Amino acid sequence: MRLGTRRSLMATTQSQMVADAYTERTGRAIELVGVTTFGDVTKAHLAQLGGTGVFVSALRDKLLEDEIDFAVHSLKDLPTKQDPRFTLAAIPARHDHRDALVGPHKFADLAPGARVGTGSPRRIAMLSALRPDLEYVPIRGNADTRIGKVASGELDAVVLASAGLHRIGRDADIAQIFEVEELLPAPGQGALAVECRADRPDLIAFLGVLDDAPTRSAVTAERSLLNALEAGCSAPVGAFASDDGHTLNLTAVVVALDGREAVRKSAAGSPSEAVTLGRLLAAEMIAEGADRLMGEHSH
């Protein structure tokens, strides 16, 4: 079977983990097929690329052309609106959902004016709320490139997703992991998505063996909230849900880009009502002015 993946080290590493897990469960051999996506070649910042999908559409094209059987994405790269031609056949158990600081110092110990790099308006907004005295620098490139900017002295620190650093074996570079009370992650952060064509019931059933129900309900609530806030990838929205088997707890925040204002709320419900929970919490946040905070930053 052919698994389509982006070509970056992080993507191929996490795709190989998924391939190995399927082979272990089913005995089927799986071959990785590398695909270059628009998001990999463009020099534009993700915030300017009109929301999510830039890393996804090339992989979906290969599914439609039957050049691959299924694709593995980072879930936070997937558009929140589901395309009916495709099915999310599995969302494997989520790894670490949190953000990590890479550099020689902890966040509180960075000197005023220190330069902190990140590719995400969400992180810039939330970090600014915690430490407005630092300089936040938008950066692009893969994890190695970003970490290299600290080693070279161009930046004092960078903030990256903890799960990705763990997958490429760069745990030793982590100075600090931010708890969700400080930095709420991007909806779906740390989770992977296994996608195939909707007209392949045999394949959907096969791929379903790696689906993790608590992860699915949690990320479904997070993405439902994001979809209702119409936030795309560049508006500062953070969300994290957890499902203990009985109750689904969802916390979300919308932060003004400068970090000075925020609307933060939590809700709880049944795991089976994940979509509704996300929508309801988004509506409550809008009632408290979240849409005003997003304003010019929404698409």
mmCIF file of C-alpha atoms in Angstrom, residues 68-289:
data_model
loop_
_atom_site.group_PDB
_atom_site.id
_atom_site.type_symbol
_atom_site.label_atom_id
_atom_site.label_comp_id
_atom_site.label_asym_id
_atom_site.label_seq_id
_atom_site.Cartn_x
_atom_site.Cartn_y
_atom_site.Cartn_z
ATOM 1 C CA ILE A 68 -1.269 6.894 -3.384
ATOM 2 C CA ASP A 69 -3.774 4.928 -1.284
ATOM 3 C CA PHE A 70 -3.781 7.158 1.772
ATOM 4 C CA ALA A 71 -2.046 10.244 3.140
ATOM 5 C CA VAL A 72 -0.752 11.237 6.565
ATOM 6 C CA HIS A 73 -1.071 14.901 7.565
ATOM 7 C CA SER A 74 -0.392 16.916 10.670
ATOM 8 C CA LEU A 75 -4.009 17.466 11.719
ATOM 9 C CA LYS A 76 -3.509 21.192 12.299
ATOM 10 C CA ASP A 77 -2.608 21.566 8.577
ATOM 11 C CA LEU A 78 -5.998 20.181 7.486
ATOM 12 C CA PRO A 79 -8.755 22.687 6.603
ATOM 13 C CA THR A 80 -11.500 22.544 9.239
ATOM 14 C CA LYS A 81 -14.200 22.152 6.585
ATOM 15 C CA GLN A 82 -14.229 18.499 5.523
ATOM 16 C CA ASP A 83 -14.026 17.855 1.763
ATOM 17 C CA PRO A 84 -16.699 15.237 0.935
ATOM 18 C CA ARG A 85 -14.360 13.474 -1.531
ATOM 19 C CA PHE A 86 -12.130 12.370 1.348
ATOM 20 C CA THR A 87 -12.528 10.626 4.709
ATOM 21 C CA LEU A 88 -10.512 11.004 7.884
ATOM 22 C CA ALA A 89 -10.184 7.253 8.300
ATOM 23 C CA ALA A 90 -8.045 7.410 11.427
ATOM 24 C CA ILE A 91 -6.821 9.903 13.992
ATOM 25 C CA PRO A 92 -4.162 7.973 15.939
ATOM 26 C CA ALA A 93 -3.551 8.616 19.647
ATOM 27 C CA ARG A 94 -2.252 12.156 20.095
ATOM 28 C CA HIS A 95 1.261 12.758 21.321
ATOM 29 C CA ASP A 96 2.233 15.902 23.230
ATOM 30 C CA HIS A 97 -0.166 18.758 22.388
ATOM 31 C CA ARG A 98 1.981 21.516 23.932
ATOM 32 C CA ASP A 99 4.393 24.142 22.648
ATOM 33 C CA ALA A 100 8.096 24.074 23.511
ATOM 34 C CA LEU A 101 10.780 26.739 23.919
ATOM 35 C CA VAL A 102 14.124 25.892 22.311
ATOM 36 C CA GLY A 103 17.222 27.766 23.422
ATOM 37 C CA PRO A 104 19.690 28.099 26.282
ATOM 38 C CA HIS A 105 17.272 29.809 28.729
ATOM 39 C CA LYS A 106 13.823 29.317 30.206
ATOM 40 C CA PHE A 107 11.172 31.837 29.070
ATOM 41 C CA ALA A 108 11.187 33.799 32.352
ATOM 42 C CA ASP A 109 14.988 34.084 32.194
ATOM 43 C CA LEU A 110 15.195 35.653 28.733
ATOM 44 C CA ALA A 111 16.544 39.208 28.962
ATOM 45 C CA PRO A 112 14.167 42.063 28.019
ATOM 46 C CA GLY A 113 14.413 42.674 24.272
ATOM 47 C CA ALA A 114 15.484 39.088 23.547
ATOM 48 C CA ARG A 115 14.522 37.887 20.051
ATOM 49 C CA VAL A 116 12.116 34.933 19.988
ATOM 50 C CA GLY A 117 11.265 33.297 16.661
ATOM 51 C CA THR A 118 8.021 31.547 15.740
ATOM 52 C CA GLY A 119 6.018 30.984 12.575
ATOM 53 C CA SER A 120 2.655 31.395 14.217
ATOM 54 C CA PRO A 121 0.558 34.513 14.930
ATOM 55 C CA ARG A 122 -1.126 32.492 17.717
ATOM 56 C CA ARG A 123 2.163 31.996 19.507
ATOM 57 C CA ILE A 124 3.213 35.618 18.988
ATOM 58 C CA ALA A 125 -0.080 36.866 20.447
ATOM 59 C CA MET A 126 0.001 34.553 23.484
ATOM 60 C CA LEU A 127 3.707 35.028 24.176
ATOM 61 C CA SER A 128 3.218 38.811 23.931
ATOM 62 C CA ALA A 129 0.525 38.540 26.591
ATOM 63 C CA LEU A 130 2.996 36.742 28.883
ATOM 64 C CA ARG A 131 6.065 38.864 28.057
ATOM 65 C CA PRO A 132 5.415 42.063 26.097
ATOM 66 C CA ASP A 133 9.053 43.090 26.682
ATOM 67 C CA LEU A 134 10.460 40.542 24.206
ATOM 68 C CA GLU A 135 10.803 40.915 20.443
ATOM 69 C CA TYR A 136 8.871 38.299 18.444
ATOM 70 C CA VAL A 137 10.273 37.477 15.014
ATOM 71 C CA PRO A 138 8.179 35.629 12.374
ATOM 72 C CA ILE A 139 10.215 32.772 10.884
ATOM 73 C CA ARG A 140 9.696 30.006 8.324
ATOM 74 C CA GLY A 141 11.493 26.802 7.500
ATOM 75 C CA ASN A 142 11.639 23.322 8.988
ATOM 76 C CA ALA A 143 12.473 22.600 12.609
ATOM 77 C CA ASP A 144 16.209 22.166 11.973
ATOM 78 C CA THR A 145 16.383 25.528 10.168
ATOM 79 C CA ARG A 146 14.547 27.248 13.013
ATOM 80 C CA ILE A 147 16.661 25.657 15.743
ATOM 81 C CA GLY A 148 19.764 26.639 13.749
ATOM 82 C CA LYS A 149 18.852 30.316 14.135
ATOM 83 C CA VAL A 150 19.369 29.941 17.894
ATOM 84 C CA ALA A 151 22.695 28.132 17.489
ATOM 85 C CA SER A 152 23.930 30.868 15.121
ATOM 86 C CA GLY A 153 22.933 33.637 17.541
ATOM 87 C CA GLU A 154 20.420 35.194 15.125
ATOM 88 C CA LEU A 155 17.674 34.473 17.680
ATOM 89 C CA ASP A 156 17.713 33.932 21.448
ATOM 90 C CA ALA A 157 14.994 31.265 21.343
ATOM 91 C CA VAL A 158 12.382 29.686 19.080
ATOM 92 C CA VAL A 159 8.979 28.204 19.939
ATOM 93 C CA LEU A 160 7.926 24.997 18.185
ATOM 94 C CA ALA A 161 5.398 22.203 18.755
ATOM 95 C CA SER A 162 6.748 19.768 21.328
ATOM 96 C CA ALA A 163 5.419 16.701 19.465
ATOM 97 C CA GLY A 164 7.364 17.529 16.314
ATOM 98 C CA LEU A 165 10.607 18.060 18.206
ATOM 99 C CA HIS A 166 10.105 14.728 19.936
ATOM 100 C CA ARG A 167 9.445 12.954 16.615
ATOM 101 C CA ILE A 168 12.713 14.169 15.081
ATOM 102 C CA GLY A 169 14.731 13.423 18.213
ATOM 103 C CA ARG A 170 15.439 17.013 19.286
ATOM 104 C CA ASP A 171 14.157 16.703 22.883
ATOM 105 C CA ALA A 172 17.574 17.704 24.211
ATOM 106 C CA ASP A 173 17.170 21.179 22.682
ATOM 107 C CA ILE A 174 14.009 21.944 24.693
ATOM 108 C CA ALA A 175 14.521 24.503 27.477
ATOM 109 C CA GLN A 176 10.900 24.515 28.595
ATOM 110 C CA ILE A 177 7.493 23.111 27.726
ATOM 111 C CA PHE A 178 4.608 25.572 28.050
ATOM 112 C CA GLU A 179 1.584 24.257 29.929
ATOM 113 C CA VAL A 180 -1.858 24.978 28.430
ATOM 114 C CA GLU A 181 -2.504 27.540 31.185
ATOM 115 C CA GLU A 182 0.274 29.673 29.617
ATOM 116 C CA LEU A 183 -0.025 28.809 25.932
ATOM 117 C CA LEU A 184 -3.063 27.083 24.465
ATOM 118 C CA PRO A 185 -2.002 25.028 21.432
ATOM 119 C CA ALA A 186 -3.360 25.245 17.910
ATOM 120 C CA PRO A 187 -6.543 23.161 17.436
ATOM 121 C CA GLY A 188 -5.453 19.604 16.603
ATOM 122 C CA GLN A 189 -1.801 20.221 17.541
ATOM 123 C CA GLY A 190 0.201 17.053 18.201
ATOM 124 C CA ALA A 191 -2.316 14.835 16.368
ATOM 125 C CA LEU A 192 -1.955 13.154 12.992
ATOM 126 C CA ALA A 193 -4.656 12.557 10.401
ATOM 127 C CA VAL A 194 -4.882 9.533 8.113
ATOM 128 C CA GLU A 195 -6.934 10.430 5.039
ATOM 129 C CA CYS A 196 -8.149 8.447 2.043
ATOM 130 C CA ARG A 197 -10.792 8.709 -0.649
ATOM 131 C CA ALA A 198 -14.393 8.509 0.550
ATOM 132 C CA ASP A 199 -15.223 5.954 -2.186
ATOM 133 C CA ARG A 200 -12.902 3.285 -0.701
ATOM 134 C CA PRO A 201 -14.909 1.585 2.092
ATOM 135 C CA ASP A 202 -12.431 -1.330 2.222
ATOM 136 C CA LEU A 203 -9.556 1.054 2.812
ATOM 137 C CA ILE A 204 -11.506 3.143 5.357
ATOM 138 C CA ALA A 205 -12.158 -0.035 7.367
ATOM 139 C CA PHE A 206 -8.500 -1.127 7.126
ATOM 140 C CA LEU A 207 -7.140 2.267 8.187
ATOM 141 C CA GLY A 208 -9.642 2.522 11.062
ATOM 142 C CA VAL A 209 -7.595 0.135 13.224
ATOM 143 C CA LEU A 210 -5.353 3.046 14.302
ATOM 144 C CA ASP A 211 -8.199 5.401 15.195
ATOM 145 C CA ASP A 212 -8.143 6.561 18.837
ATOM 146 C CA ALA A 213 -11.628 7.514 20.049
ATOM 147 C CA PRO A 214 -10.631 9.965 22.851
ATOM 148 C CA THR A 215 -8.198 11.779 20.531
ATOM 149 C CA ARG A 216 -10.841 11.963 17.814
ATOM 150 C CA SER A 217 -13.498 13.470 20.079
ATOM 151 C CA ALA A 218 -11.007 15.977 21.542
ATOM 152 C CA VAL A 219 -9.672 17.230 18.213
ATOM 153 C CA THR A 220 -13.178 17.210 16.720
ATOM 154 C CA ALA A 221 -14.288 19.657 19.435
ATOM 155 C CA GLU A 222 -11.191 21.847 18.911
ATOM 156 C CA ARG A 223 -11.637 21.949 15.133
ATOM 157 C CA SER A 224 -15.394 22.494 15.366
ATOM 158 C CA LEU A 225 -14.699 25.545 17.530
ATOM 159 C CA LEU A 226 -12.072 26.811 15.066
ATOM 160 C CA ASN A 227 -14.454 26.282 12.162
ATOM 161 C CA ALA A 228 -17.205 28.214 13.953
ATOM 162 C CA LEU A 229 -14.794 31.067 14.673
ATOM 163 C CA GLU A 230 -13.880 31.015 10.972
ATOM 164 C CA ALA A 231 -10.308 31.437 12.017
ATOM 165 C CA GLY A 232 -8.266 29.666 9.355
ATOM 166 C CA CYS A 233 -4.617 29.085 10.181
ATOM 167 C CA SER A 234 -3.538 32.663 10.874
ATOM 168 C CA ALA A 235 -6.053 34.116 13.317
ATOM 169 C CA PRO A 236 -4.901 33.785 16.915
ATOM 170 C CA VAL A 237 -7.036 30.937 18.262
ATOM 171 C CA GLY A 238 -5.839 28.380 20.774
ATOM 172 C CA ALA A 239 -7.839 25.366 21.910
ATOM 173 C CA PHE A 240 -7.334 22.170 23.835
ATOM 174 C CA ALA A 241 -9.805 19.421 24.673
ATOM 175 C CA SER A 242 -9.413 16.200 26.632
ATOM 176 C CA ASP A 243 -11.733 13.205 26.801
ATOM 177 C CA ASP A 244 -11.421 10.970 29.870
ATOM 178 C CA GLY A 245 -13.993 8.511 28.538
ATOM 179 C CA HIS A 246 -16.938 10.150 30.311
ATOM 180 C CA THR A 247 -16.538 13.916 29.874
ATOM 181 C CA LEU A 248 -15.069 16.061 27.142
ATOM 182 C CA ASN A 249 -13.475 19.260 28.481
ATOM 183 C CA LEU A 250 -12.701 22.053 26.013
ATOM 184 C CA THR A 251 -10.815 25.289 26.706
ATOM 185 C CA ALA A 252 -10.237 27.942 24.056
ATOM 186 C CA VAL A 253 -8.874 31.439 23.716
ATOM 187 C CA VAL A 254 -8.932 34.145 21.077
ATOM 188 C CA VAL A 255 -6.123 36.662 21.498
ATOM 189 C CA ALA A 256 -5.605 40.038 19.866
ATOM 190 C CA LEU A 257 -2.395 39.920 17.818
ATOM 191 C CA ASP A 258 -0.605 42.276 20.223
ATOM 192 C CA GLY A 259 -1.580 40.053 23.165
ATOM 193 C CA ARG A 260 -3.304 42.863 25.043
ATOM 194 C CA GLU A 261 -6.850 41.521 24.974
ATOM 195 C CA ALA A 262 -8.196 37.994 25.051
ATOM 196 C CA VAL A 263 -11.413 36.035 25.439
ATOM 197 C CA ARG A 264 -10.870 32.699 27.183
ATOM 198 C CA LYS A 265 -13.625 30.217 28.015
ATOM 199 C CA SER A 266 -14.147 26.563 28.879
ATOM 200 C CA ALA A 267 -17.024 24.123 28.473
ATOM 201 C CA ALA A 268 -17.711 20.464 29.149
ATOM 202 C CA GLY A 269 -20.009 17.934 27.533
ATOM 203 C CA SER A 270 -20.378 14.385 26.304
ATOM 204 C CA PRO A 271 -17.614 13.049 23.987
ATOM 205 C CA SER A 272 -20.343 12.065 21.501
ATOM 206 C CA GLU A 273 -21.380 15.736 21.241
ATOM 207 C CA ALA A 274 -17.912 17.045 20.320
ATOM 208 C CA VAL A 275 -19.033 19.057 17.277
ATOM 209 C CA THR A 276 -21.847 20.749 19.207
ATOM 210 C CA LEU A 277 -19.575 21.521 22.165
ATOM 211 C CA GLY A 278 -17.107 23.305 19.889
ATOM 212 C CA ARG A 279 -19.862 25.313 18.209
ATOM 213 C CA LEU A 280 -21.492 26.312 21.496
ATOM 214 C CA LEU A 281 -18.214 27.470 23.041
ATOM 215 C CA ALA A 282 -17.398 29.475 19.891
ATOM 216 C CA ALA A 283 -20.812 31.157 20.095
ATOM 217 C CA GLU A 284 -20.226 32.054 23.759
ATOM 218 C CA MET A 285 -16.831 33.515 22.886
ATOM 219 C CA ILE A 286 -18.280 35.584 20.054
ATOM 220 C CA ALA A 287 -20.940 36.846 22.460
ATOM 221 C CA GLU A 288 -18.075 38.069 24.659
ATOM 222 C CA GLY A 289 -16.412 39.913 21.778
#
